[in-house]
Amino acid sequence: MKILVAVKRVVDYNVRVRPMADETGVEISNAKMSMNPFDEIAVEEAIRLKEAGIADEVVLVSLGVSQCQETLRTGLAMGADRALHVETDVELQPLAVAGLLKAIVDRENPALVVLGKQAIDDDANQTGQMLAALLGWGQGTFACAVKIESGAAVVTREIDGGTRTVSLKLPAVITTDLRLNEPRYVKLPDIMKAKKKSIEKLAPEDFDLDITPRLQTLKVSEPPKRKAGIIVDDVNELLDKLRNEAKVI
Ligand code: AMP
């Protein structure tokens, strides 16, 4: 069984991003970039399925600027077998990514495609769902547990207040949630070994697809600053303020 994992290069989750002065986007020049954390979980899950003898190949795919190769190298060092890089400087929105991933799926024929539930830069939470729709495959989104048994993926999904377990006929699309696993640390020998693994370069023009952005960002702004709190002398004063100032009781 072959597993395809989509990995996106995003601004590192530790970086405190700020809107640009003209509010047209987020300031990321010179910011540290890393693999999207949910995609690290996706790579880890695929590698665990390979280590358990359920999968026999883990292929990574990343779409975007040339530096995506660094992100792919990280996934290869974690243990993936090979990678594909669709290189473009064009801003790719979820529908374009889903379209390109479908074209890659048609080429690679994986039994499972694993994506993150969302990319922490655009927070879209759309690509996995769109890909499943384009492929006509079942989808198990927000996965916190995955089991493969008799031609099906049994996916436990995080839902409000609990979990829901679904069984998906393979091939299928899975998107990962935080609790699925804890990705491994990459060790130096693995980084060295990963240098020898193949990253095949492709271009959007290799696929007959319209990837022009369909959405325009109008404004990016910070949340309003919270007002400073106050200290009240006793419960009566608190009740008075809640009743007469905040008017919440
Ligand atoms: P989004 O729908 O943008 O929140 O992204 C959800 C998931 O789709 C990510 O966690 C990735 O697995 C995948 N994805 C989105 N954009 C890309 C990209 N440019 N390259 C590879 N995978 C991507």
GROMACS .gro file of C-alpha atoms and ligand atoms in nm:
model
  272
    1MET     CA    1   0.000   0.000   0.000
    2LYS     CA    2   0.132   0.341  -0.100
    3ILE     CA    3   0.063   0.648   0.113
    4LEU     CA    4   0.088   1.001  -0.025
    5VAL     CA    5   0.143   1.278   0.231
    6ALA     CA    6   0.096   1.647   0.150
    7VAL     CA    7   0.339   1.874   0.334
    8LYS     CA    8   0.328   2.251   0.328
    9ARG     CA    9   0.609   2.491   0.411
   10VAL     CA   10   0.472   2.754   0.648
   11VAL     CA   11   0.602   3.013   0.891
   12ASP     CA   12   0.726   2.832   1.202
   13TYR     CA   13   0.462   2.803   1.476
   14ASN     CA   14   0.695   2.974   1.727
   15VAL     CA   15   0.719   3.291   1.518
   16ARG     CA   16   0.490   3.570   1.634
   17VAL     CA   17   0.358   3.700   1.305
   18ARG     CA   18   0.227   4.053   1.260
   19PRO     CA   19   0.014   4.210   0.987
   20MET     CA   20   0.209   4.413   0.730
   21ALA     CA   21   0.184   4.790   0.766
   22ASP     CA   22  -0.063   4.813   0.473
   23GLU     CA   23  -0.272   4.523   0.618
   24THR     CA   24  -0.258   4.326   0.291
   25GLY     CA   25  -0.101   4.020   0.451
   26VAL     CA   26   0.127   3.888   0.722
   27GLU     CA   27   0.491   3.994   0.756
   28ILE     CA   28   0.700   3.681   0.700
   29SER     CA   29   1.017   3.813   0.536
   30ASN     CA   30   1.317   3.660   0.718
   31ALA     CA   31   1.083   3.454   0.939
   32LYS     CA   32   1.184   3.096   1.020
   33MET     CA   33   0.987   2.853   0.802
   34SER     CA   34   0.907   2.490   0.888
   35MET     CA   35   0.683   2.203   0.797
   36ASN     CA   36   0.319   2.271   0.889
   37PRO     CA   37   0.280   2.098   1.231
   38PHE     CA   38  -0.027   1.898   1.124
   39ASP     CA   39   0.169   1.773   0.822
   40GLU     CA   40   0.449   1.652   1.050
   41ILE     CA   41   0.181   1.445   1.225
   42ALA     CA   42   0.066   1.319   0.883
   43VAL     CA   43   0.421   1.213   0.789
   44GLU     CA   44   0.465   1.044   1.129
   45GLU     CA   45   0.141   0.849   1.089
   46ALA     CA   46   0.234   0.731   0.740
   47ILE     CA   47   0.579   0.621   0.859
   48ARG     CA   48   0.425   0.434   1.153
   49LEU     CA   49   0.196   0.250   0.910
   50LYS     CA   50   0.503   0.157   0.709
   51GLU     CA   51   0.691   0.042   1.018
   52ALA     CA   52   0.390  -0.171   1.114
   53GLY     CA   53   0.415  -0.345   0.775
   54ILE     CA   54   0.083  -0.200   0.655
   55ALA     CA   55   0.224   0.047   0.403
   56ASP     CA   56   0.517  -0.026   0.176
   57GLU     CA   57   0.593   0.323   0.044
   58VAL     CA   58   0.551   0.674   0.181
   59VAL     CA   59   0.568   0.950  -0.081
   60LEU     CA   60   0.568   1.318   0.013
   61VAL     CA   61   0.442   1.602  -0.201
   62SER     CA   62   0.488   1.974  -0.152
   63LEU     CA   63   0.369   2.256  -0.375
   64GLY     CA   64   0.530   2.596  -0.373
   65VAL     CA   65   0.858   2.788  -0.383
   66SER     CA   66   1.198   2.623  -0.430
   67GLN     CA   67   1.264   2.617  -0.052
   68CYS     CA   68   0.985   2.359  -0.015
   69GLN     CA   69   1.268   2.116  -0.087
   70GLU     CA   70   1.402   2.180   0.266
   71THR     CA   71   1.063   2.088   0.408
   72LEU     CA   72   1.058   1.773   0.198
   73ARG     CA   73   1.410   1.682   0.321
   74THR     CA   74   1.281   1.700   0.679
   75GLY     CA   75   1.003   1.453   0.594
   76LEU     CA   76   1.250   1.227   0.413
   77ALA     CA   77   1.475   1.236   0.722
   78MET     CA   78   1.176   1.132   0.934
   79GLY     CA   79   1.157   0.820   0.717
   80ALA     CA   80   0.955   0.887   0.401
   81ASP     CA   81   1.085   0.709   0.090
   82ARG     CA   82   1.076   0.976  -0.180
   83ALA     CA   83   0.922   1.311  -0.259
   84LEU     CA   84   0.764   1.520  -0.533
   85HIS     CA   85   0.798   1.895  -0.553
   86VAL     CA   86   0.564   2.099  -0.773
   87GLU     CA   87   0.761   2.420  -0.789
   88THR     CA   88   0.585   2.753  -0.835
   89ASP     CA   89   0.608   3.109  -0.706
   90VAL     CA   90   0.235   3.160  -0.768
   91GLU     CA   91   0.029   3.186  -0.447
   92LEU     CA   92  -0.160   2.859  -0.431
   93GLN     CA   93  -0.505   2.859  -0.276
   94PRO     CA   94  -0.673   2.541  -0.144
   95LEU     CA   95  -0.871   2.461  -0.461
   96ALA     CA   96  -0.555   2.489  -0.673
   97VAL     CA   97  -0.363   2.273  -0.425
   98ALA     CA   98  -0.644   2.016  -0.422
   99GLY     CA   99  -0.650   2.015  -0.805
  100LEU     CA  100  -0.274   1.962  -0.827
  101LEU     CA  101  -0.284   1.693  -0.558
  102LYS     CA  102  -0.558   1.514  -0.752
  103ALA     CA  103  -0.335   1.516  -1.061
  104ILE     CA  104  -0.051   1.367  -0.851
  105VAL     CA  105  -0.288   1.106  -0.707
  106ASP     CA  106  -0.394   1.009  -1.061
  107ARG     CA  107  -0.023   0.956  -1.139
  108GLU     CA  108   0.083   0.781  -0.819
  109ASN     CA  109  -0.231   0.580  -0.732
  110PRO     CA  110  -0.188   0.578  -0.353
  111ALA     CA  111  -0.436   0.387  -0.136
  112LEU     CA  112  -0.431   0.667   0.119
  113VAL     CA  113  -0.365   1.039   0.106
  114VAL     CA  114  -0.285   1.202   0.439
  115LEU     CA  115  -0.292   1.579   0.485
  116GLY     CA  116  -0.292   1.811   0.783
  117LYS     CA  117  -0.632   1.931   0.898
  118GLN     CA  118  -0.520   2.285   0.829
  119ALA     CA  119  -0.219   2.490   0.733
  120ILE     CA  120  -0.129   2.727   1.017
  121ASP     CA  121  -0.062   3.013   0.776
  122ASP     CA  122  -0.395   3.042   0.593
  123ASP     CA  123  -0.599   2.838   0.849
  124ALA     CA  124  -0.820   2.736   0.556
  125ASN     CA  125  -0.903   2.377   0.660
  126GLN     CA  126  -1.024   2.308   0.305
  127THR     CA  127  -0.766   2.120   0.101
  128GLY     CA  128  -0.829   1.765   0.229
  129GLN     CA  129  -1.204   1.801   0.193
  130MET     CA  130  -1.173   1.948  -0.159
  131LEU     CA  131  -0.930   1.674  -0.262
  132ALA     CA  132  -1.167   1.400  -0.141
  133ALA     CA  133  -1.451   1.565  -0.335
  134LEU     CA  134  -1.243   1.596  -0.655
  135LEU     CA  135  -1.136   1.232  -0.628
  136GLY     CA  136  -1.481   1.107  -0.526
  137TRP     CA  137  -1.316   0.932  -0.227
  138GLY     CA  138  -1.428   0.903   0.134
  139GLN     CA  139  -1.269   1.135   0.387
  140GLY     CA  140  -1.183   1.103   0.755
  141THR     CA  141  -1.105   1.454   0.875
  142PHE     CA  142  -0.962   1.563   1.215
  143ALA     CA  143  -0.822   1.214   1.275
  144CYS     CA  144  -0.699   1.131   1.624
  145ALA     CA  145  -0.662   0.755   1.559
  146VAL     CA  146  -0.620   0.553   1.238
  147LYS     CA  147  -0.637   0.177   1.188
  148ILE     CA  148  -0.618  -0.004   0.857
  149GLU     CA  149  -0.815  -0.327   0.850
  150SER     CA  150  -0.946  -0.541   0.564
  151GLY     CA  151  -0.937  -0.280   0.289
  152ALA     CA  152  -1.074   0.000   0.508
  153ALA     CA  153  -0.935   0.289   0.709
  154VAL     CA  154  -1.102   0.311   1.049
  155VAL     CA  155  -1.063   0.673   1.152
  156THR     CA  156  -1.152   0.819   1.489
  157ARG     CA  157  -1.237   1.185   1.442
  158GLU     CA  158  -1.225   1.469   1.692
  159ILE     CA  159  -1.569   1.625   1.714
  160ASP     CA  160  -1.724   1.873   1.959
  161GLY     CA  161  -1.733   1.710   2.300
  162GLY     CA  162  -1.599   1.370   2.196
  163THR     CA  163  -1.501   1.150   1.904
  164ARG     CA  164  -1.674   0.974   1.615
  165THR     CA  165  -1.528   0.666   1.448
  166VAL     CA  166  -1.589   0.610   1.077
  167SER     CA  167  -1.486   0.333   0.841
  168LEU     CA  168  -1.367   0.444   0.497
  169LYS     CA  169  -1.331   0.214   0.201
  170LEU     CA  170  -0.982   0.255   0.055
  171PRO     CA  171  -0.863   0.457  -0.131
  172ALA     CA  172  -0.943   0.743   0.104
  173VAL     CA  173  -0.832   1.084   0.229
  174ILE     CA  174  -0.741   1.146   0.592
  175THR     CA  175  -0.662   1.477   0.761
  176THR     CA  176  -0.473   1.479   1.089
  177ASP     CA  177  -0.558   1.640   1.421
  178LEU     CA  178  -0.316   1.723   1.701
  179ARG     CA  179  -0.372   1.415   1.915
  180LEU     CA  180  -0.307   1.157   1.641
  181ASN     CA  181   0.058   1.111   1.737
  182GLU     CA  182   0.374   1.286   1.849
  183PRO     CA  183   0.613   1.326   1.556
  184ARG     CA  184   0.963   1.186   1.609
  185TYR     CA  185   1.278   1.395   1.637
  186VAL     CA  186   1.498   1.371   1.333
  187LYS     CA  187   1.849   1.243   1.410
  188LEU     CA  188   2.164   1.351   1.231
  189PRO     CA  189   2.229   1.016   1.055
  190ASP     CA  190   1.873   1.030   0.920
  191ILE     CA  191   1.935   1.379   0.784
  192MET     CA  192   2.247   1.249   0.606
  193LYS     CA  193   2.056   0.948   0.468
  194ALA     CA  194   1.774   1.174   0.348
  195LYS     CA  195   2.016   1.366   0.126
  196LYS     CA  196   2.037   1.060  -0.099
  197LYS     CA  197   1.660   1.020  -0.134
  198SER     CA  198   1.491   1.141  -0.450
  199ILE     CA  199   1.293   1.464  -0.484
  200GLU     CA  200   1.131   1.471  -0.827
  201LYS     CA  201   1.072   1.821  -0.958
  202LEU     CA  202   0.751   1.905  -1.139
  203ALA     CA  203   0.585   2.227  -1.252
  204PRO     CA  204   0.218   2.327  -1.249
  205GLU     CA  205   0.241   2.346  -1.630
  206ASP     CA  206   0.292   1.967  -1.632
  207PHE     CA  207  -0.076   1.946  -1.540
  208ASP     CA  208  -0.366   2.088  -1.734
  209LEU     CA  209  -0.507   2.301  -1.452
  210ASP     CA  210  -0.608   2.658  -1.384
  211ILE     CA  211  -0.432   2.750  -1.060
  212THR     CA  212  -0.491   3.125  -1.064
  213PRO     CA  213  -0.603   3.256  -0.722
  214ARG     CA  214  -0.980   3.295  -0.688
  215LEU     CA  215  -0.985   3.481  -0.359
  216GLN     CA  216  -0.833   3.817  -0.286
  217THR     CA  217  -0.728   3.904   0.069
  218LEU     CA  218  -0.886   4.238   0.150
  219LYS     CA  219  -0.746   4.297   0.495
  220VAL     CA  220  -0.542   4.127   0.765
  221SER     CA  221  -0.561   4.281   1.111
  222GLU     CA  222  -0.477   4.196   1.473
  223PRO     CA  223  -0.759   4.128   1.719
  224PRO     CA  224  -0.865   4.435   1.919
  225LYS     CA  225  -0.644   4.491   2.224
  226ARG     CA  226  -0.806   4.374   2.550
  227LYS     CA  227  -0.880   4.646   2.803
  228ALA     CA  228  -0.687   4.628   3.128
  229GLY     CA  229  -0.870   4.449   3.413
  230ILE     CA  230  -0.967   4.605   3.743
  231ILE     CA  231  -0.947   4.478   4.102
  232VAL     CA  232  -1.269   4.500   4.301
  233ASP     CA  233  -1.279   4.524   4.681
  234ASP     CA  234  -1.547   4.266   4.750
  235VAL     CA  235  -1.813   4.040   4.601
  236ASN     CA  236  -2.080   4.306   4.629
  237GLU     CA  237  -1.880   4.545   4.413
  238LEU     CA  238  -1.818   4.264   4.162
  239LEU     CA  239  -2.190   4.188   4.143
  240ASP     CA  240  -2.270   4.556   4.104
  241LYS     CA  241  -2.026   4.594   3.817
  242LEU     CA  242  -2.147   4.279   3.643
  243ARG     CA  243  -2.508   4.394   3.681
  244ASN     CA  244  -2.482   4.765   3.605
  245GLU     CA  245  -2.164   4.813   3.396
  246ALA     CA  246  -2.107   4.489   3.204
  247LYS     CA  247  -2.483   4.413   3.216
  248VAL     CA  248  -2.416   4.038   3.199
  249ILE     CA  249  -2.627   3.930   3.497
  250AMP     P1  250  -0.544   2.420   0.425
  250AMP     O1  251  -0.667   2.368   0.361
  250AMP     O2  252  -0.476   2.529   0.345
  250AMP     O3  253  -0.566   2.462   0.569
  250AMP     O4  254  -0.436   2.301   0.427
  250AMP     C1  255  -0.468   2.172   0.474
  250AMP     C2  256  -0.359   2.074   0.436
  250AMP     O5  257  -0.345   2.067   0.294
  250AMP     C3  258  -0.219   2.106   0.487
  250AMP     O6  259  -0.202   2.065   0.622
  250AMP     C4  260  -0.134   2.025   0.390
  250AMP     O7  261  -0.134   1.887   0.425
  250AMP     C5  262  -0.210   2.041   0.258
  250AMP     N1  263  -0.156   2.154   0.181
  250AMP     C6  264  -0.206   2.280   0.171
  250AMP     N2  265  -0.127   2.356   0.092
  250AMP     C7  266  -0.024   2.276   0.052
  250AMP     C8  267   0.090   2.295  -0.030
  250AMP     N3  268   0.117   2.413  -0.088
  250AMP     N4  269   0.175   2.189  -0.050
  250AMP     C9  270   0.148   2.070   0.007
  250AMP     N5  271   0.042   2.046   0.086
  250AMP    C10  272  -0.044   2.147   0.108
   0.00000   0.00000   0.00000
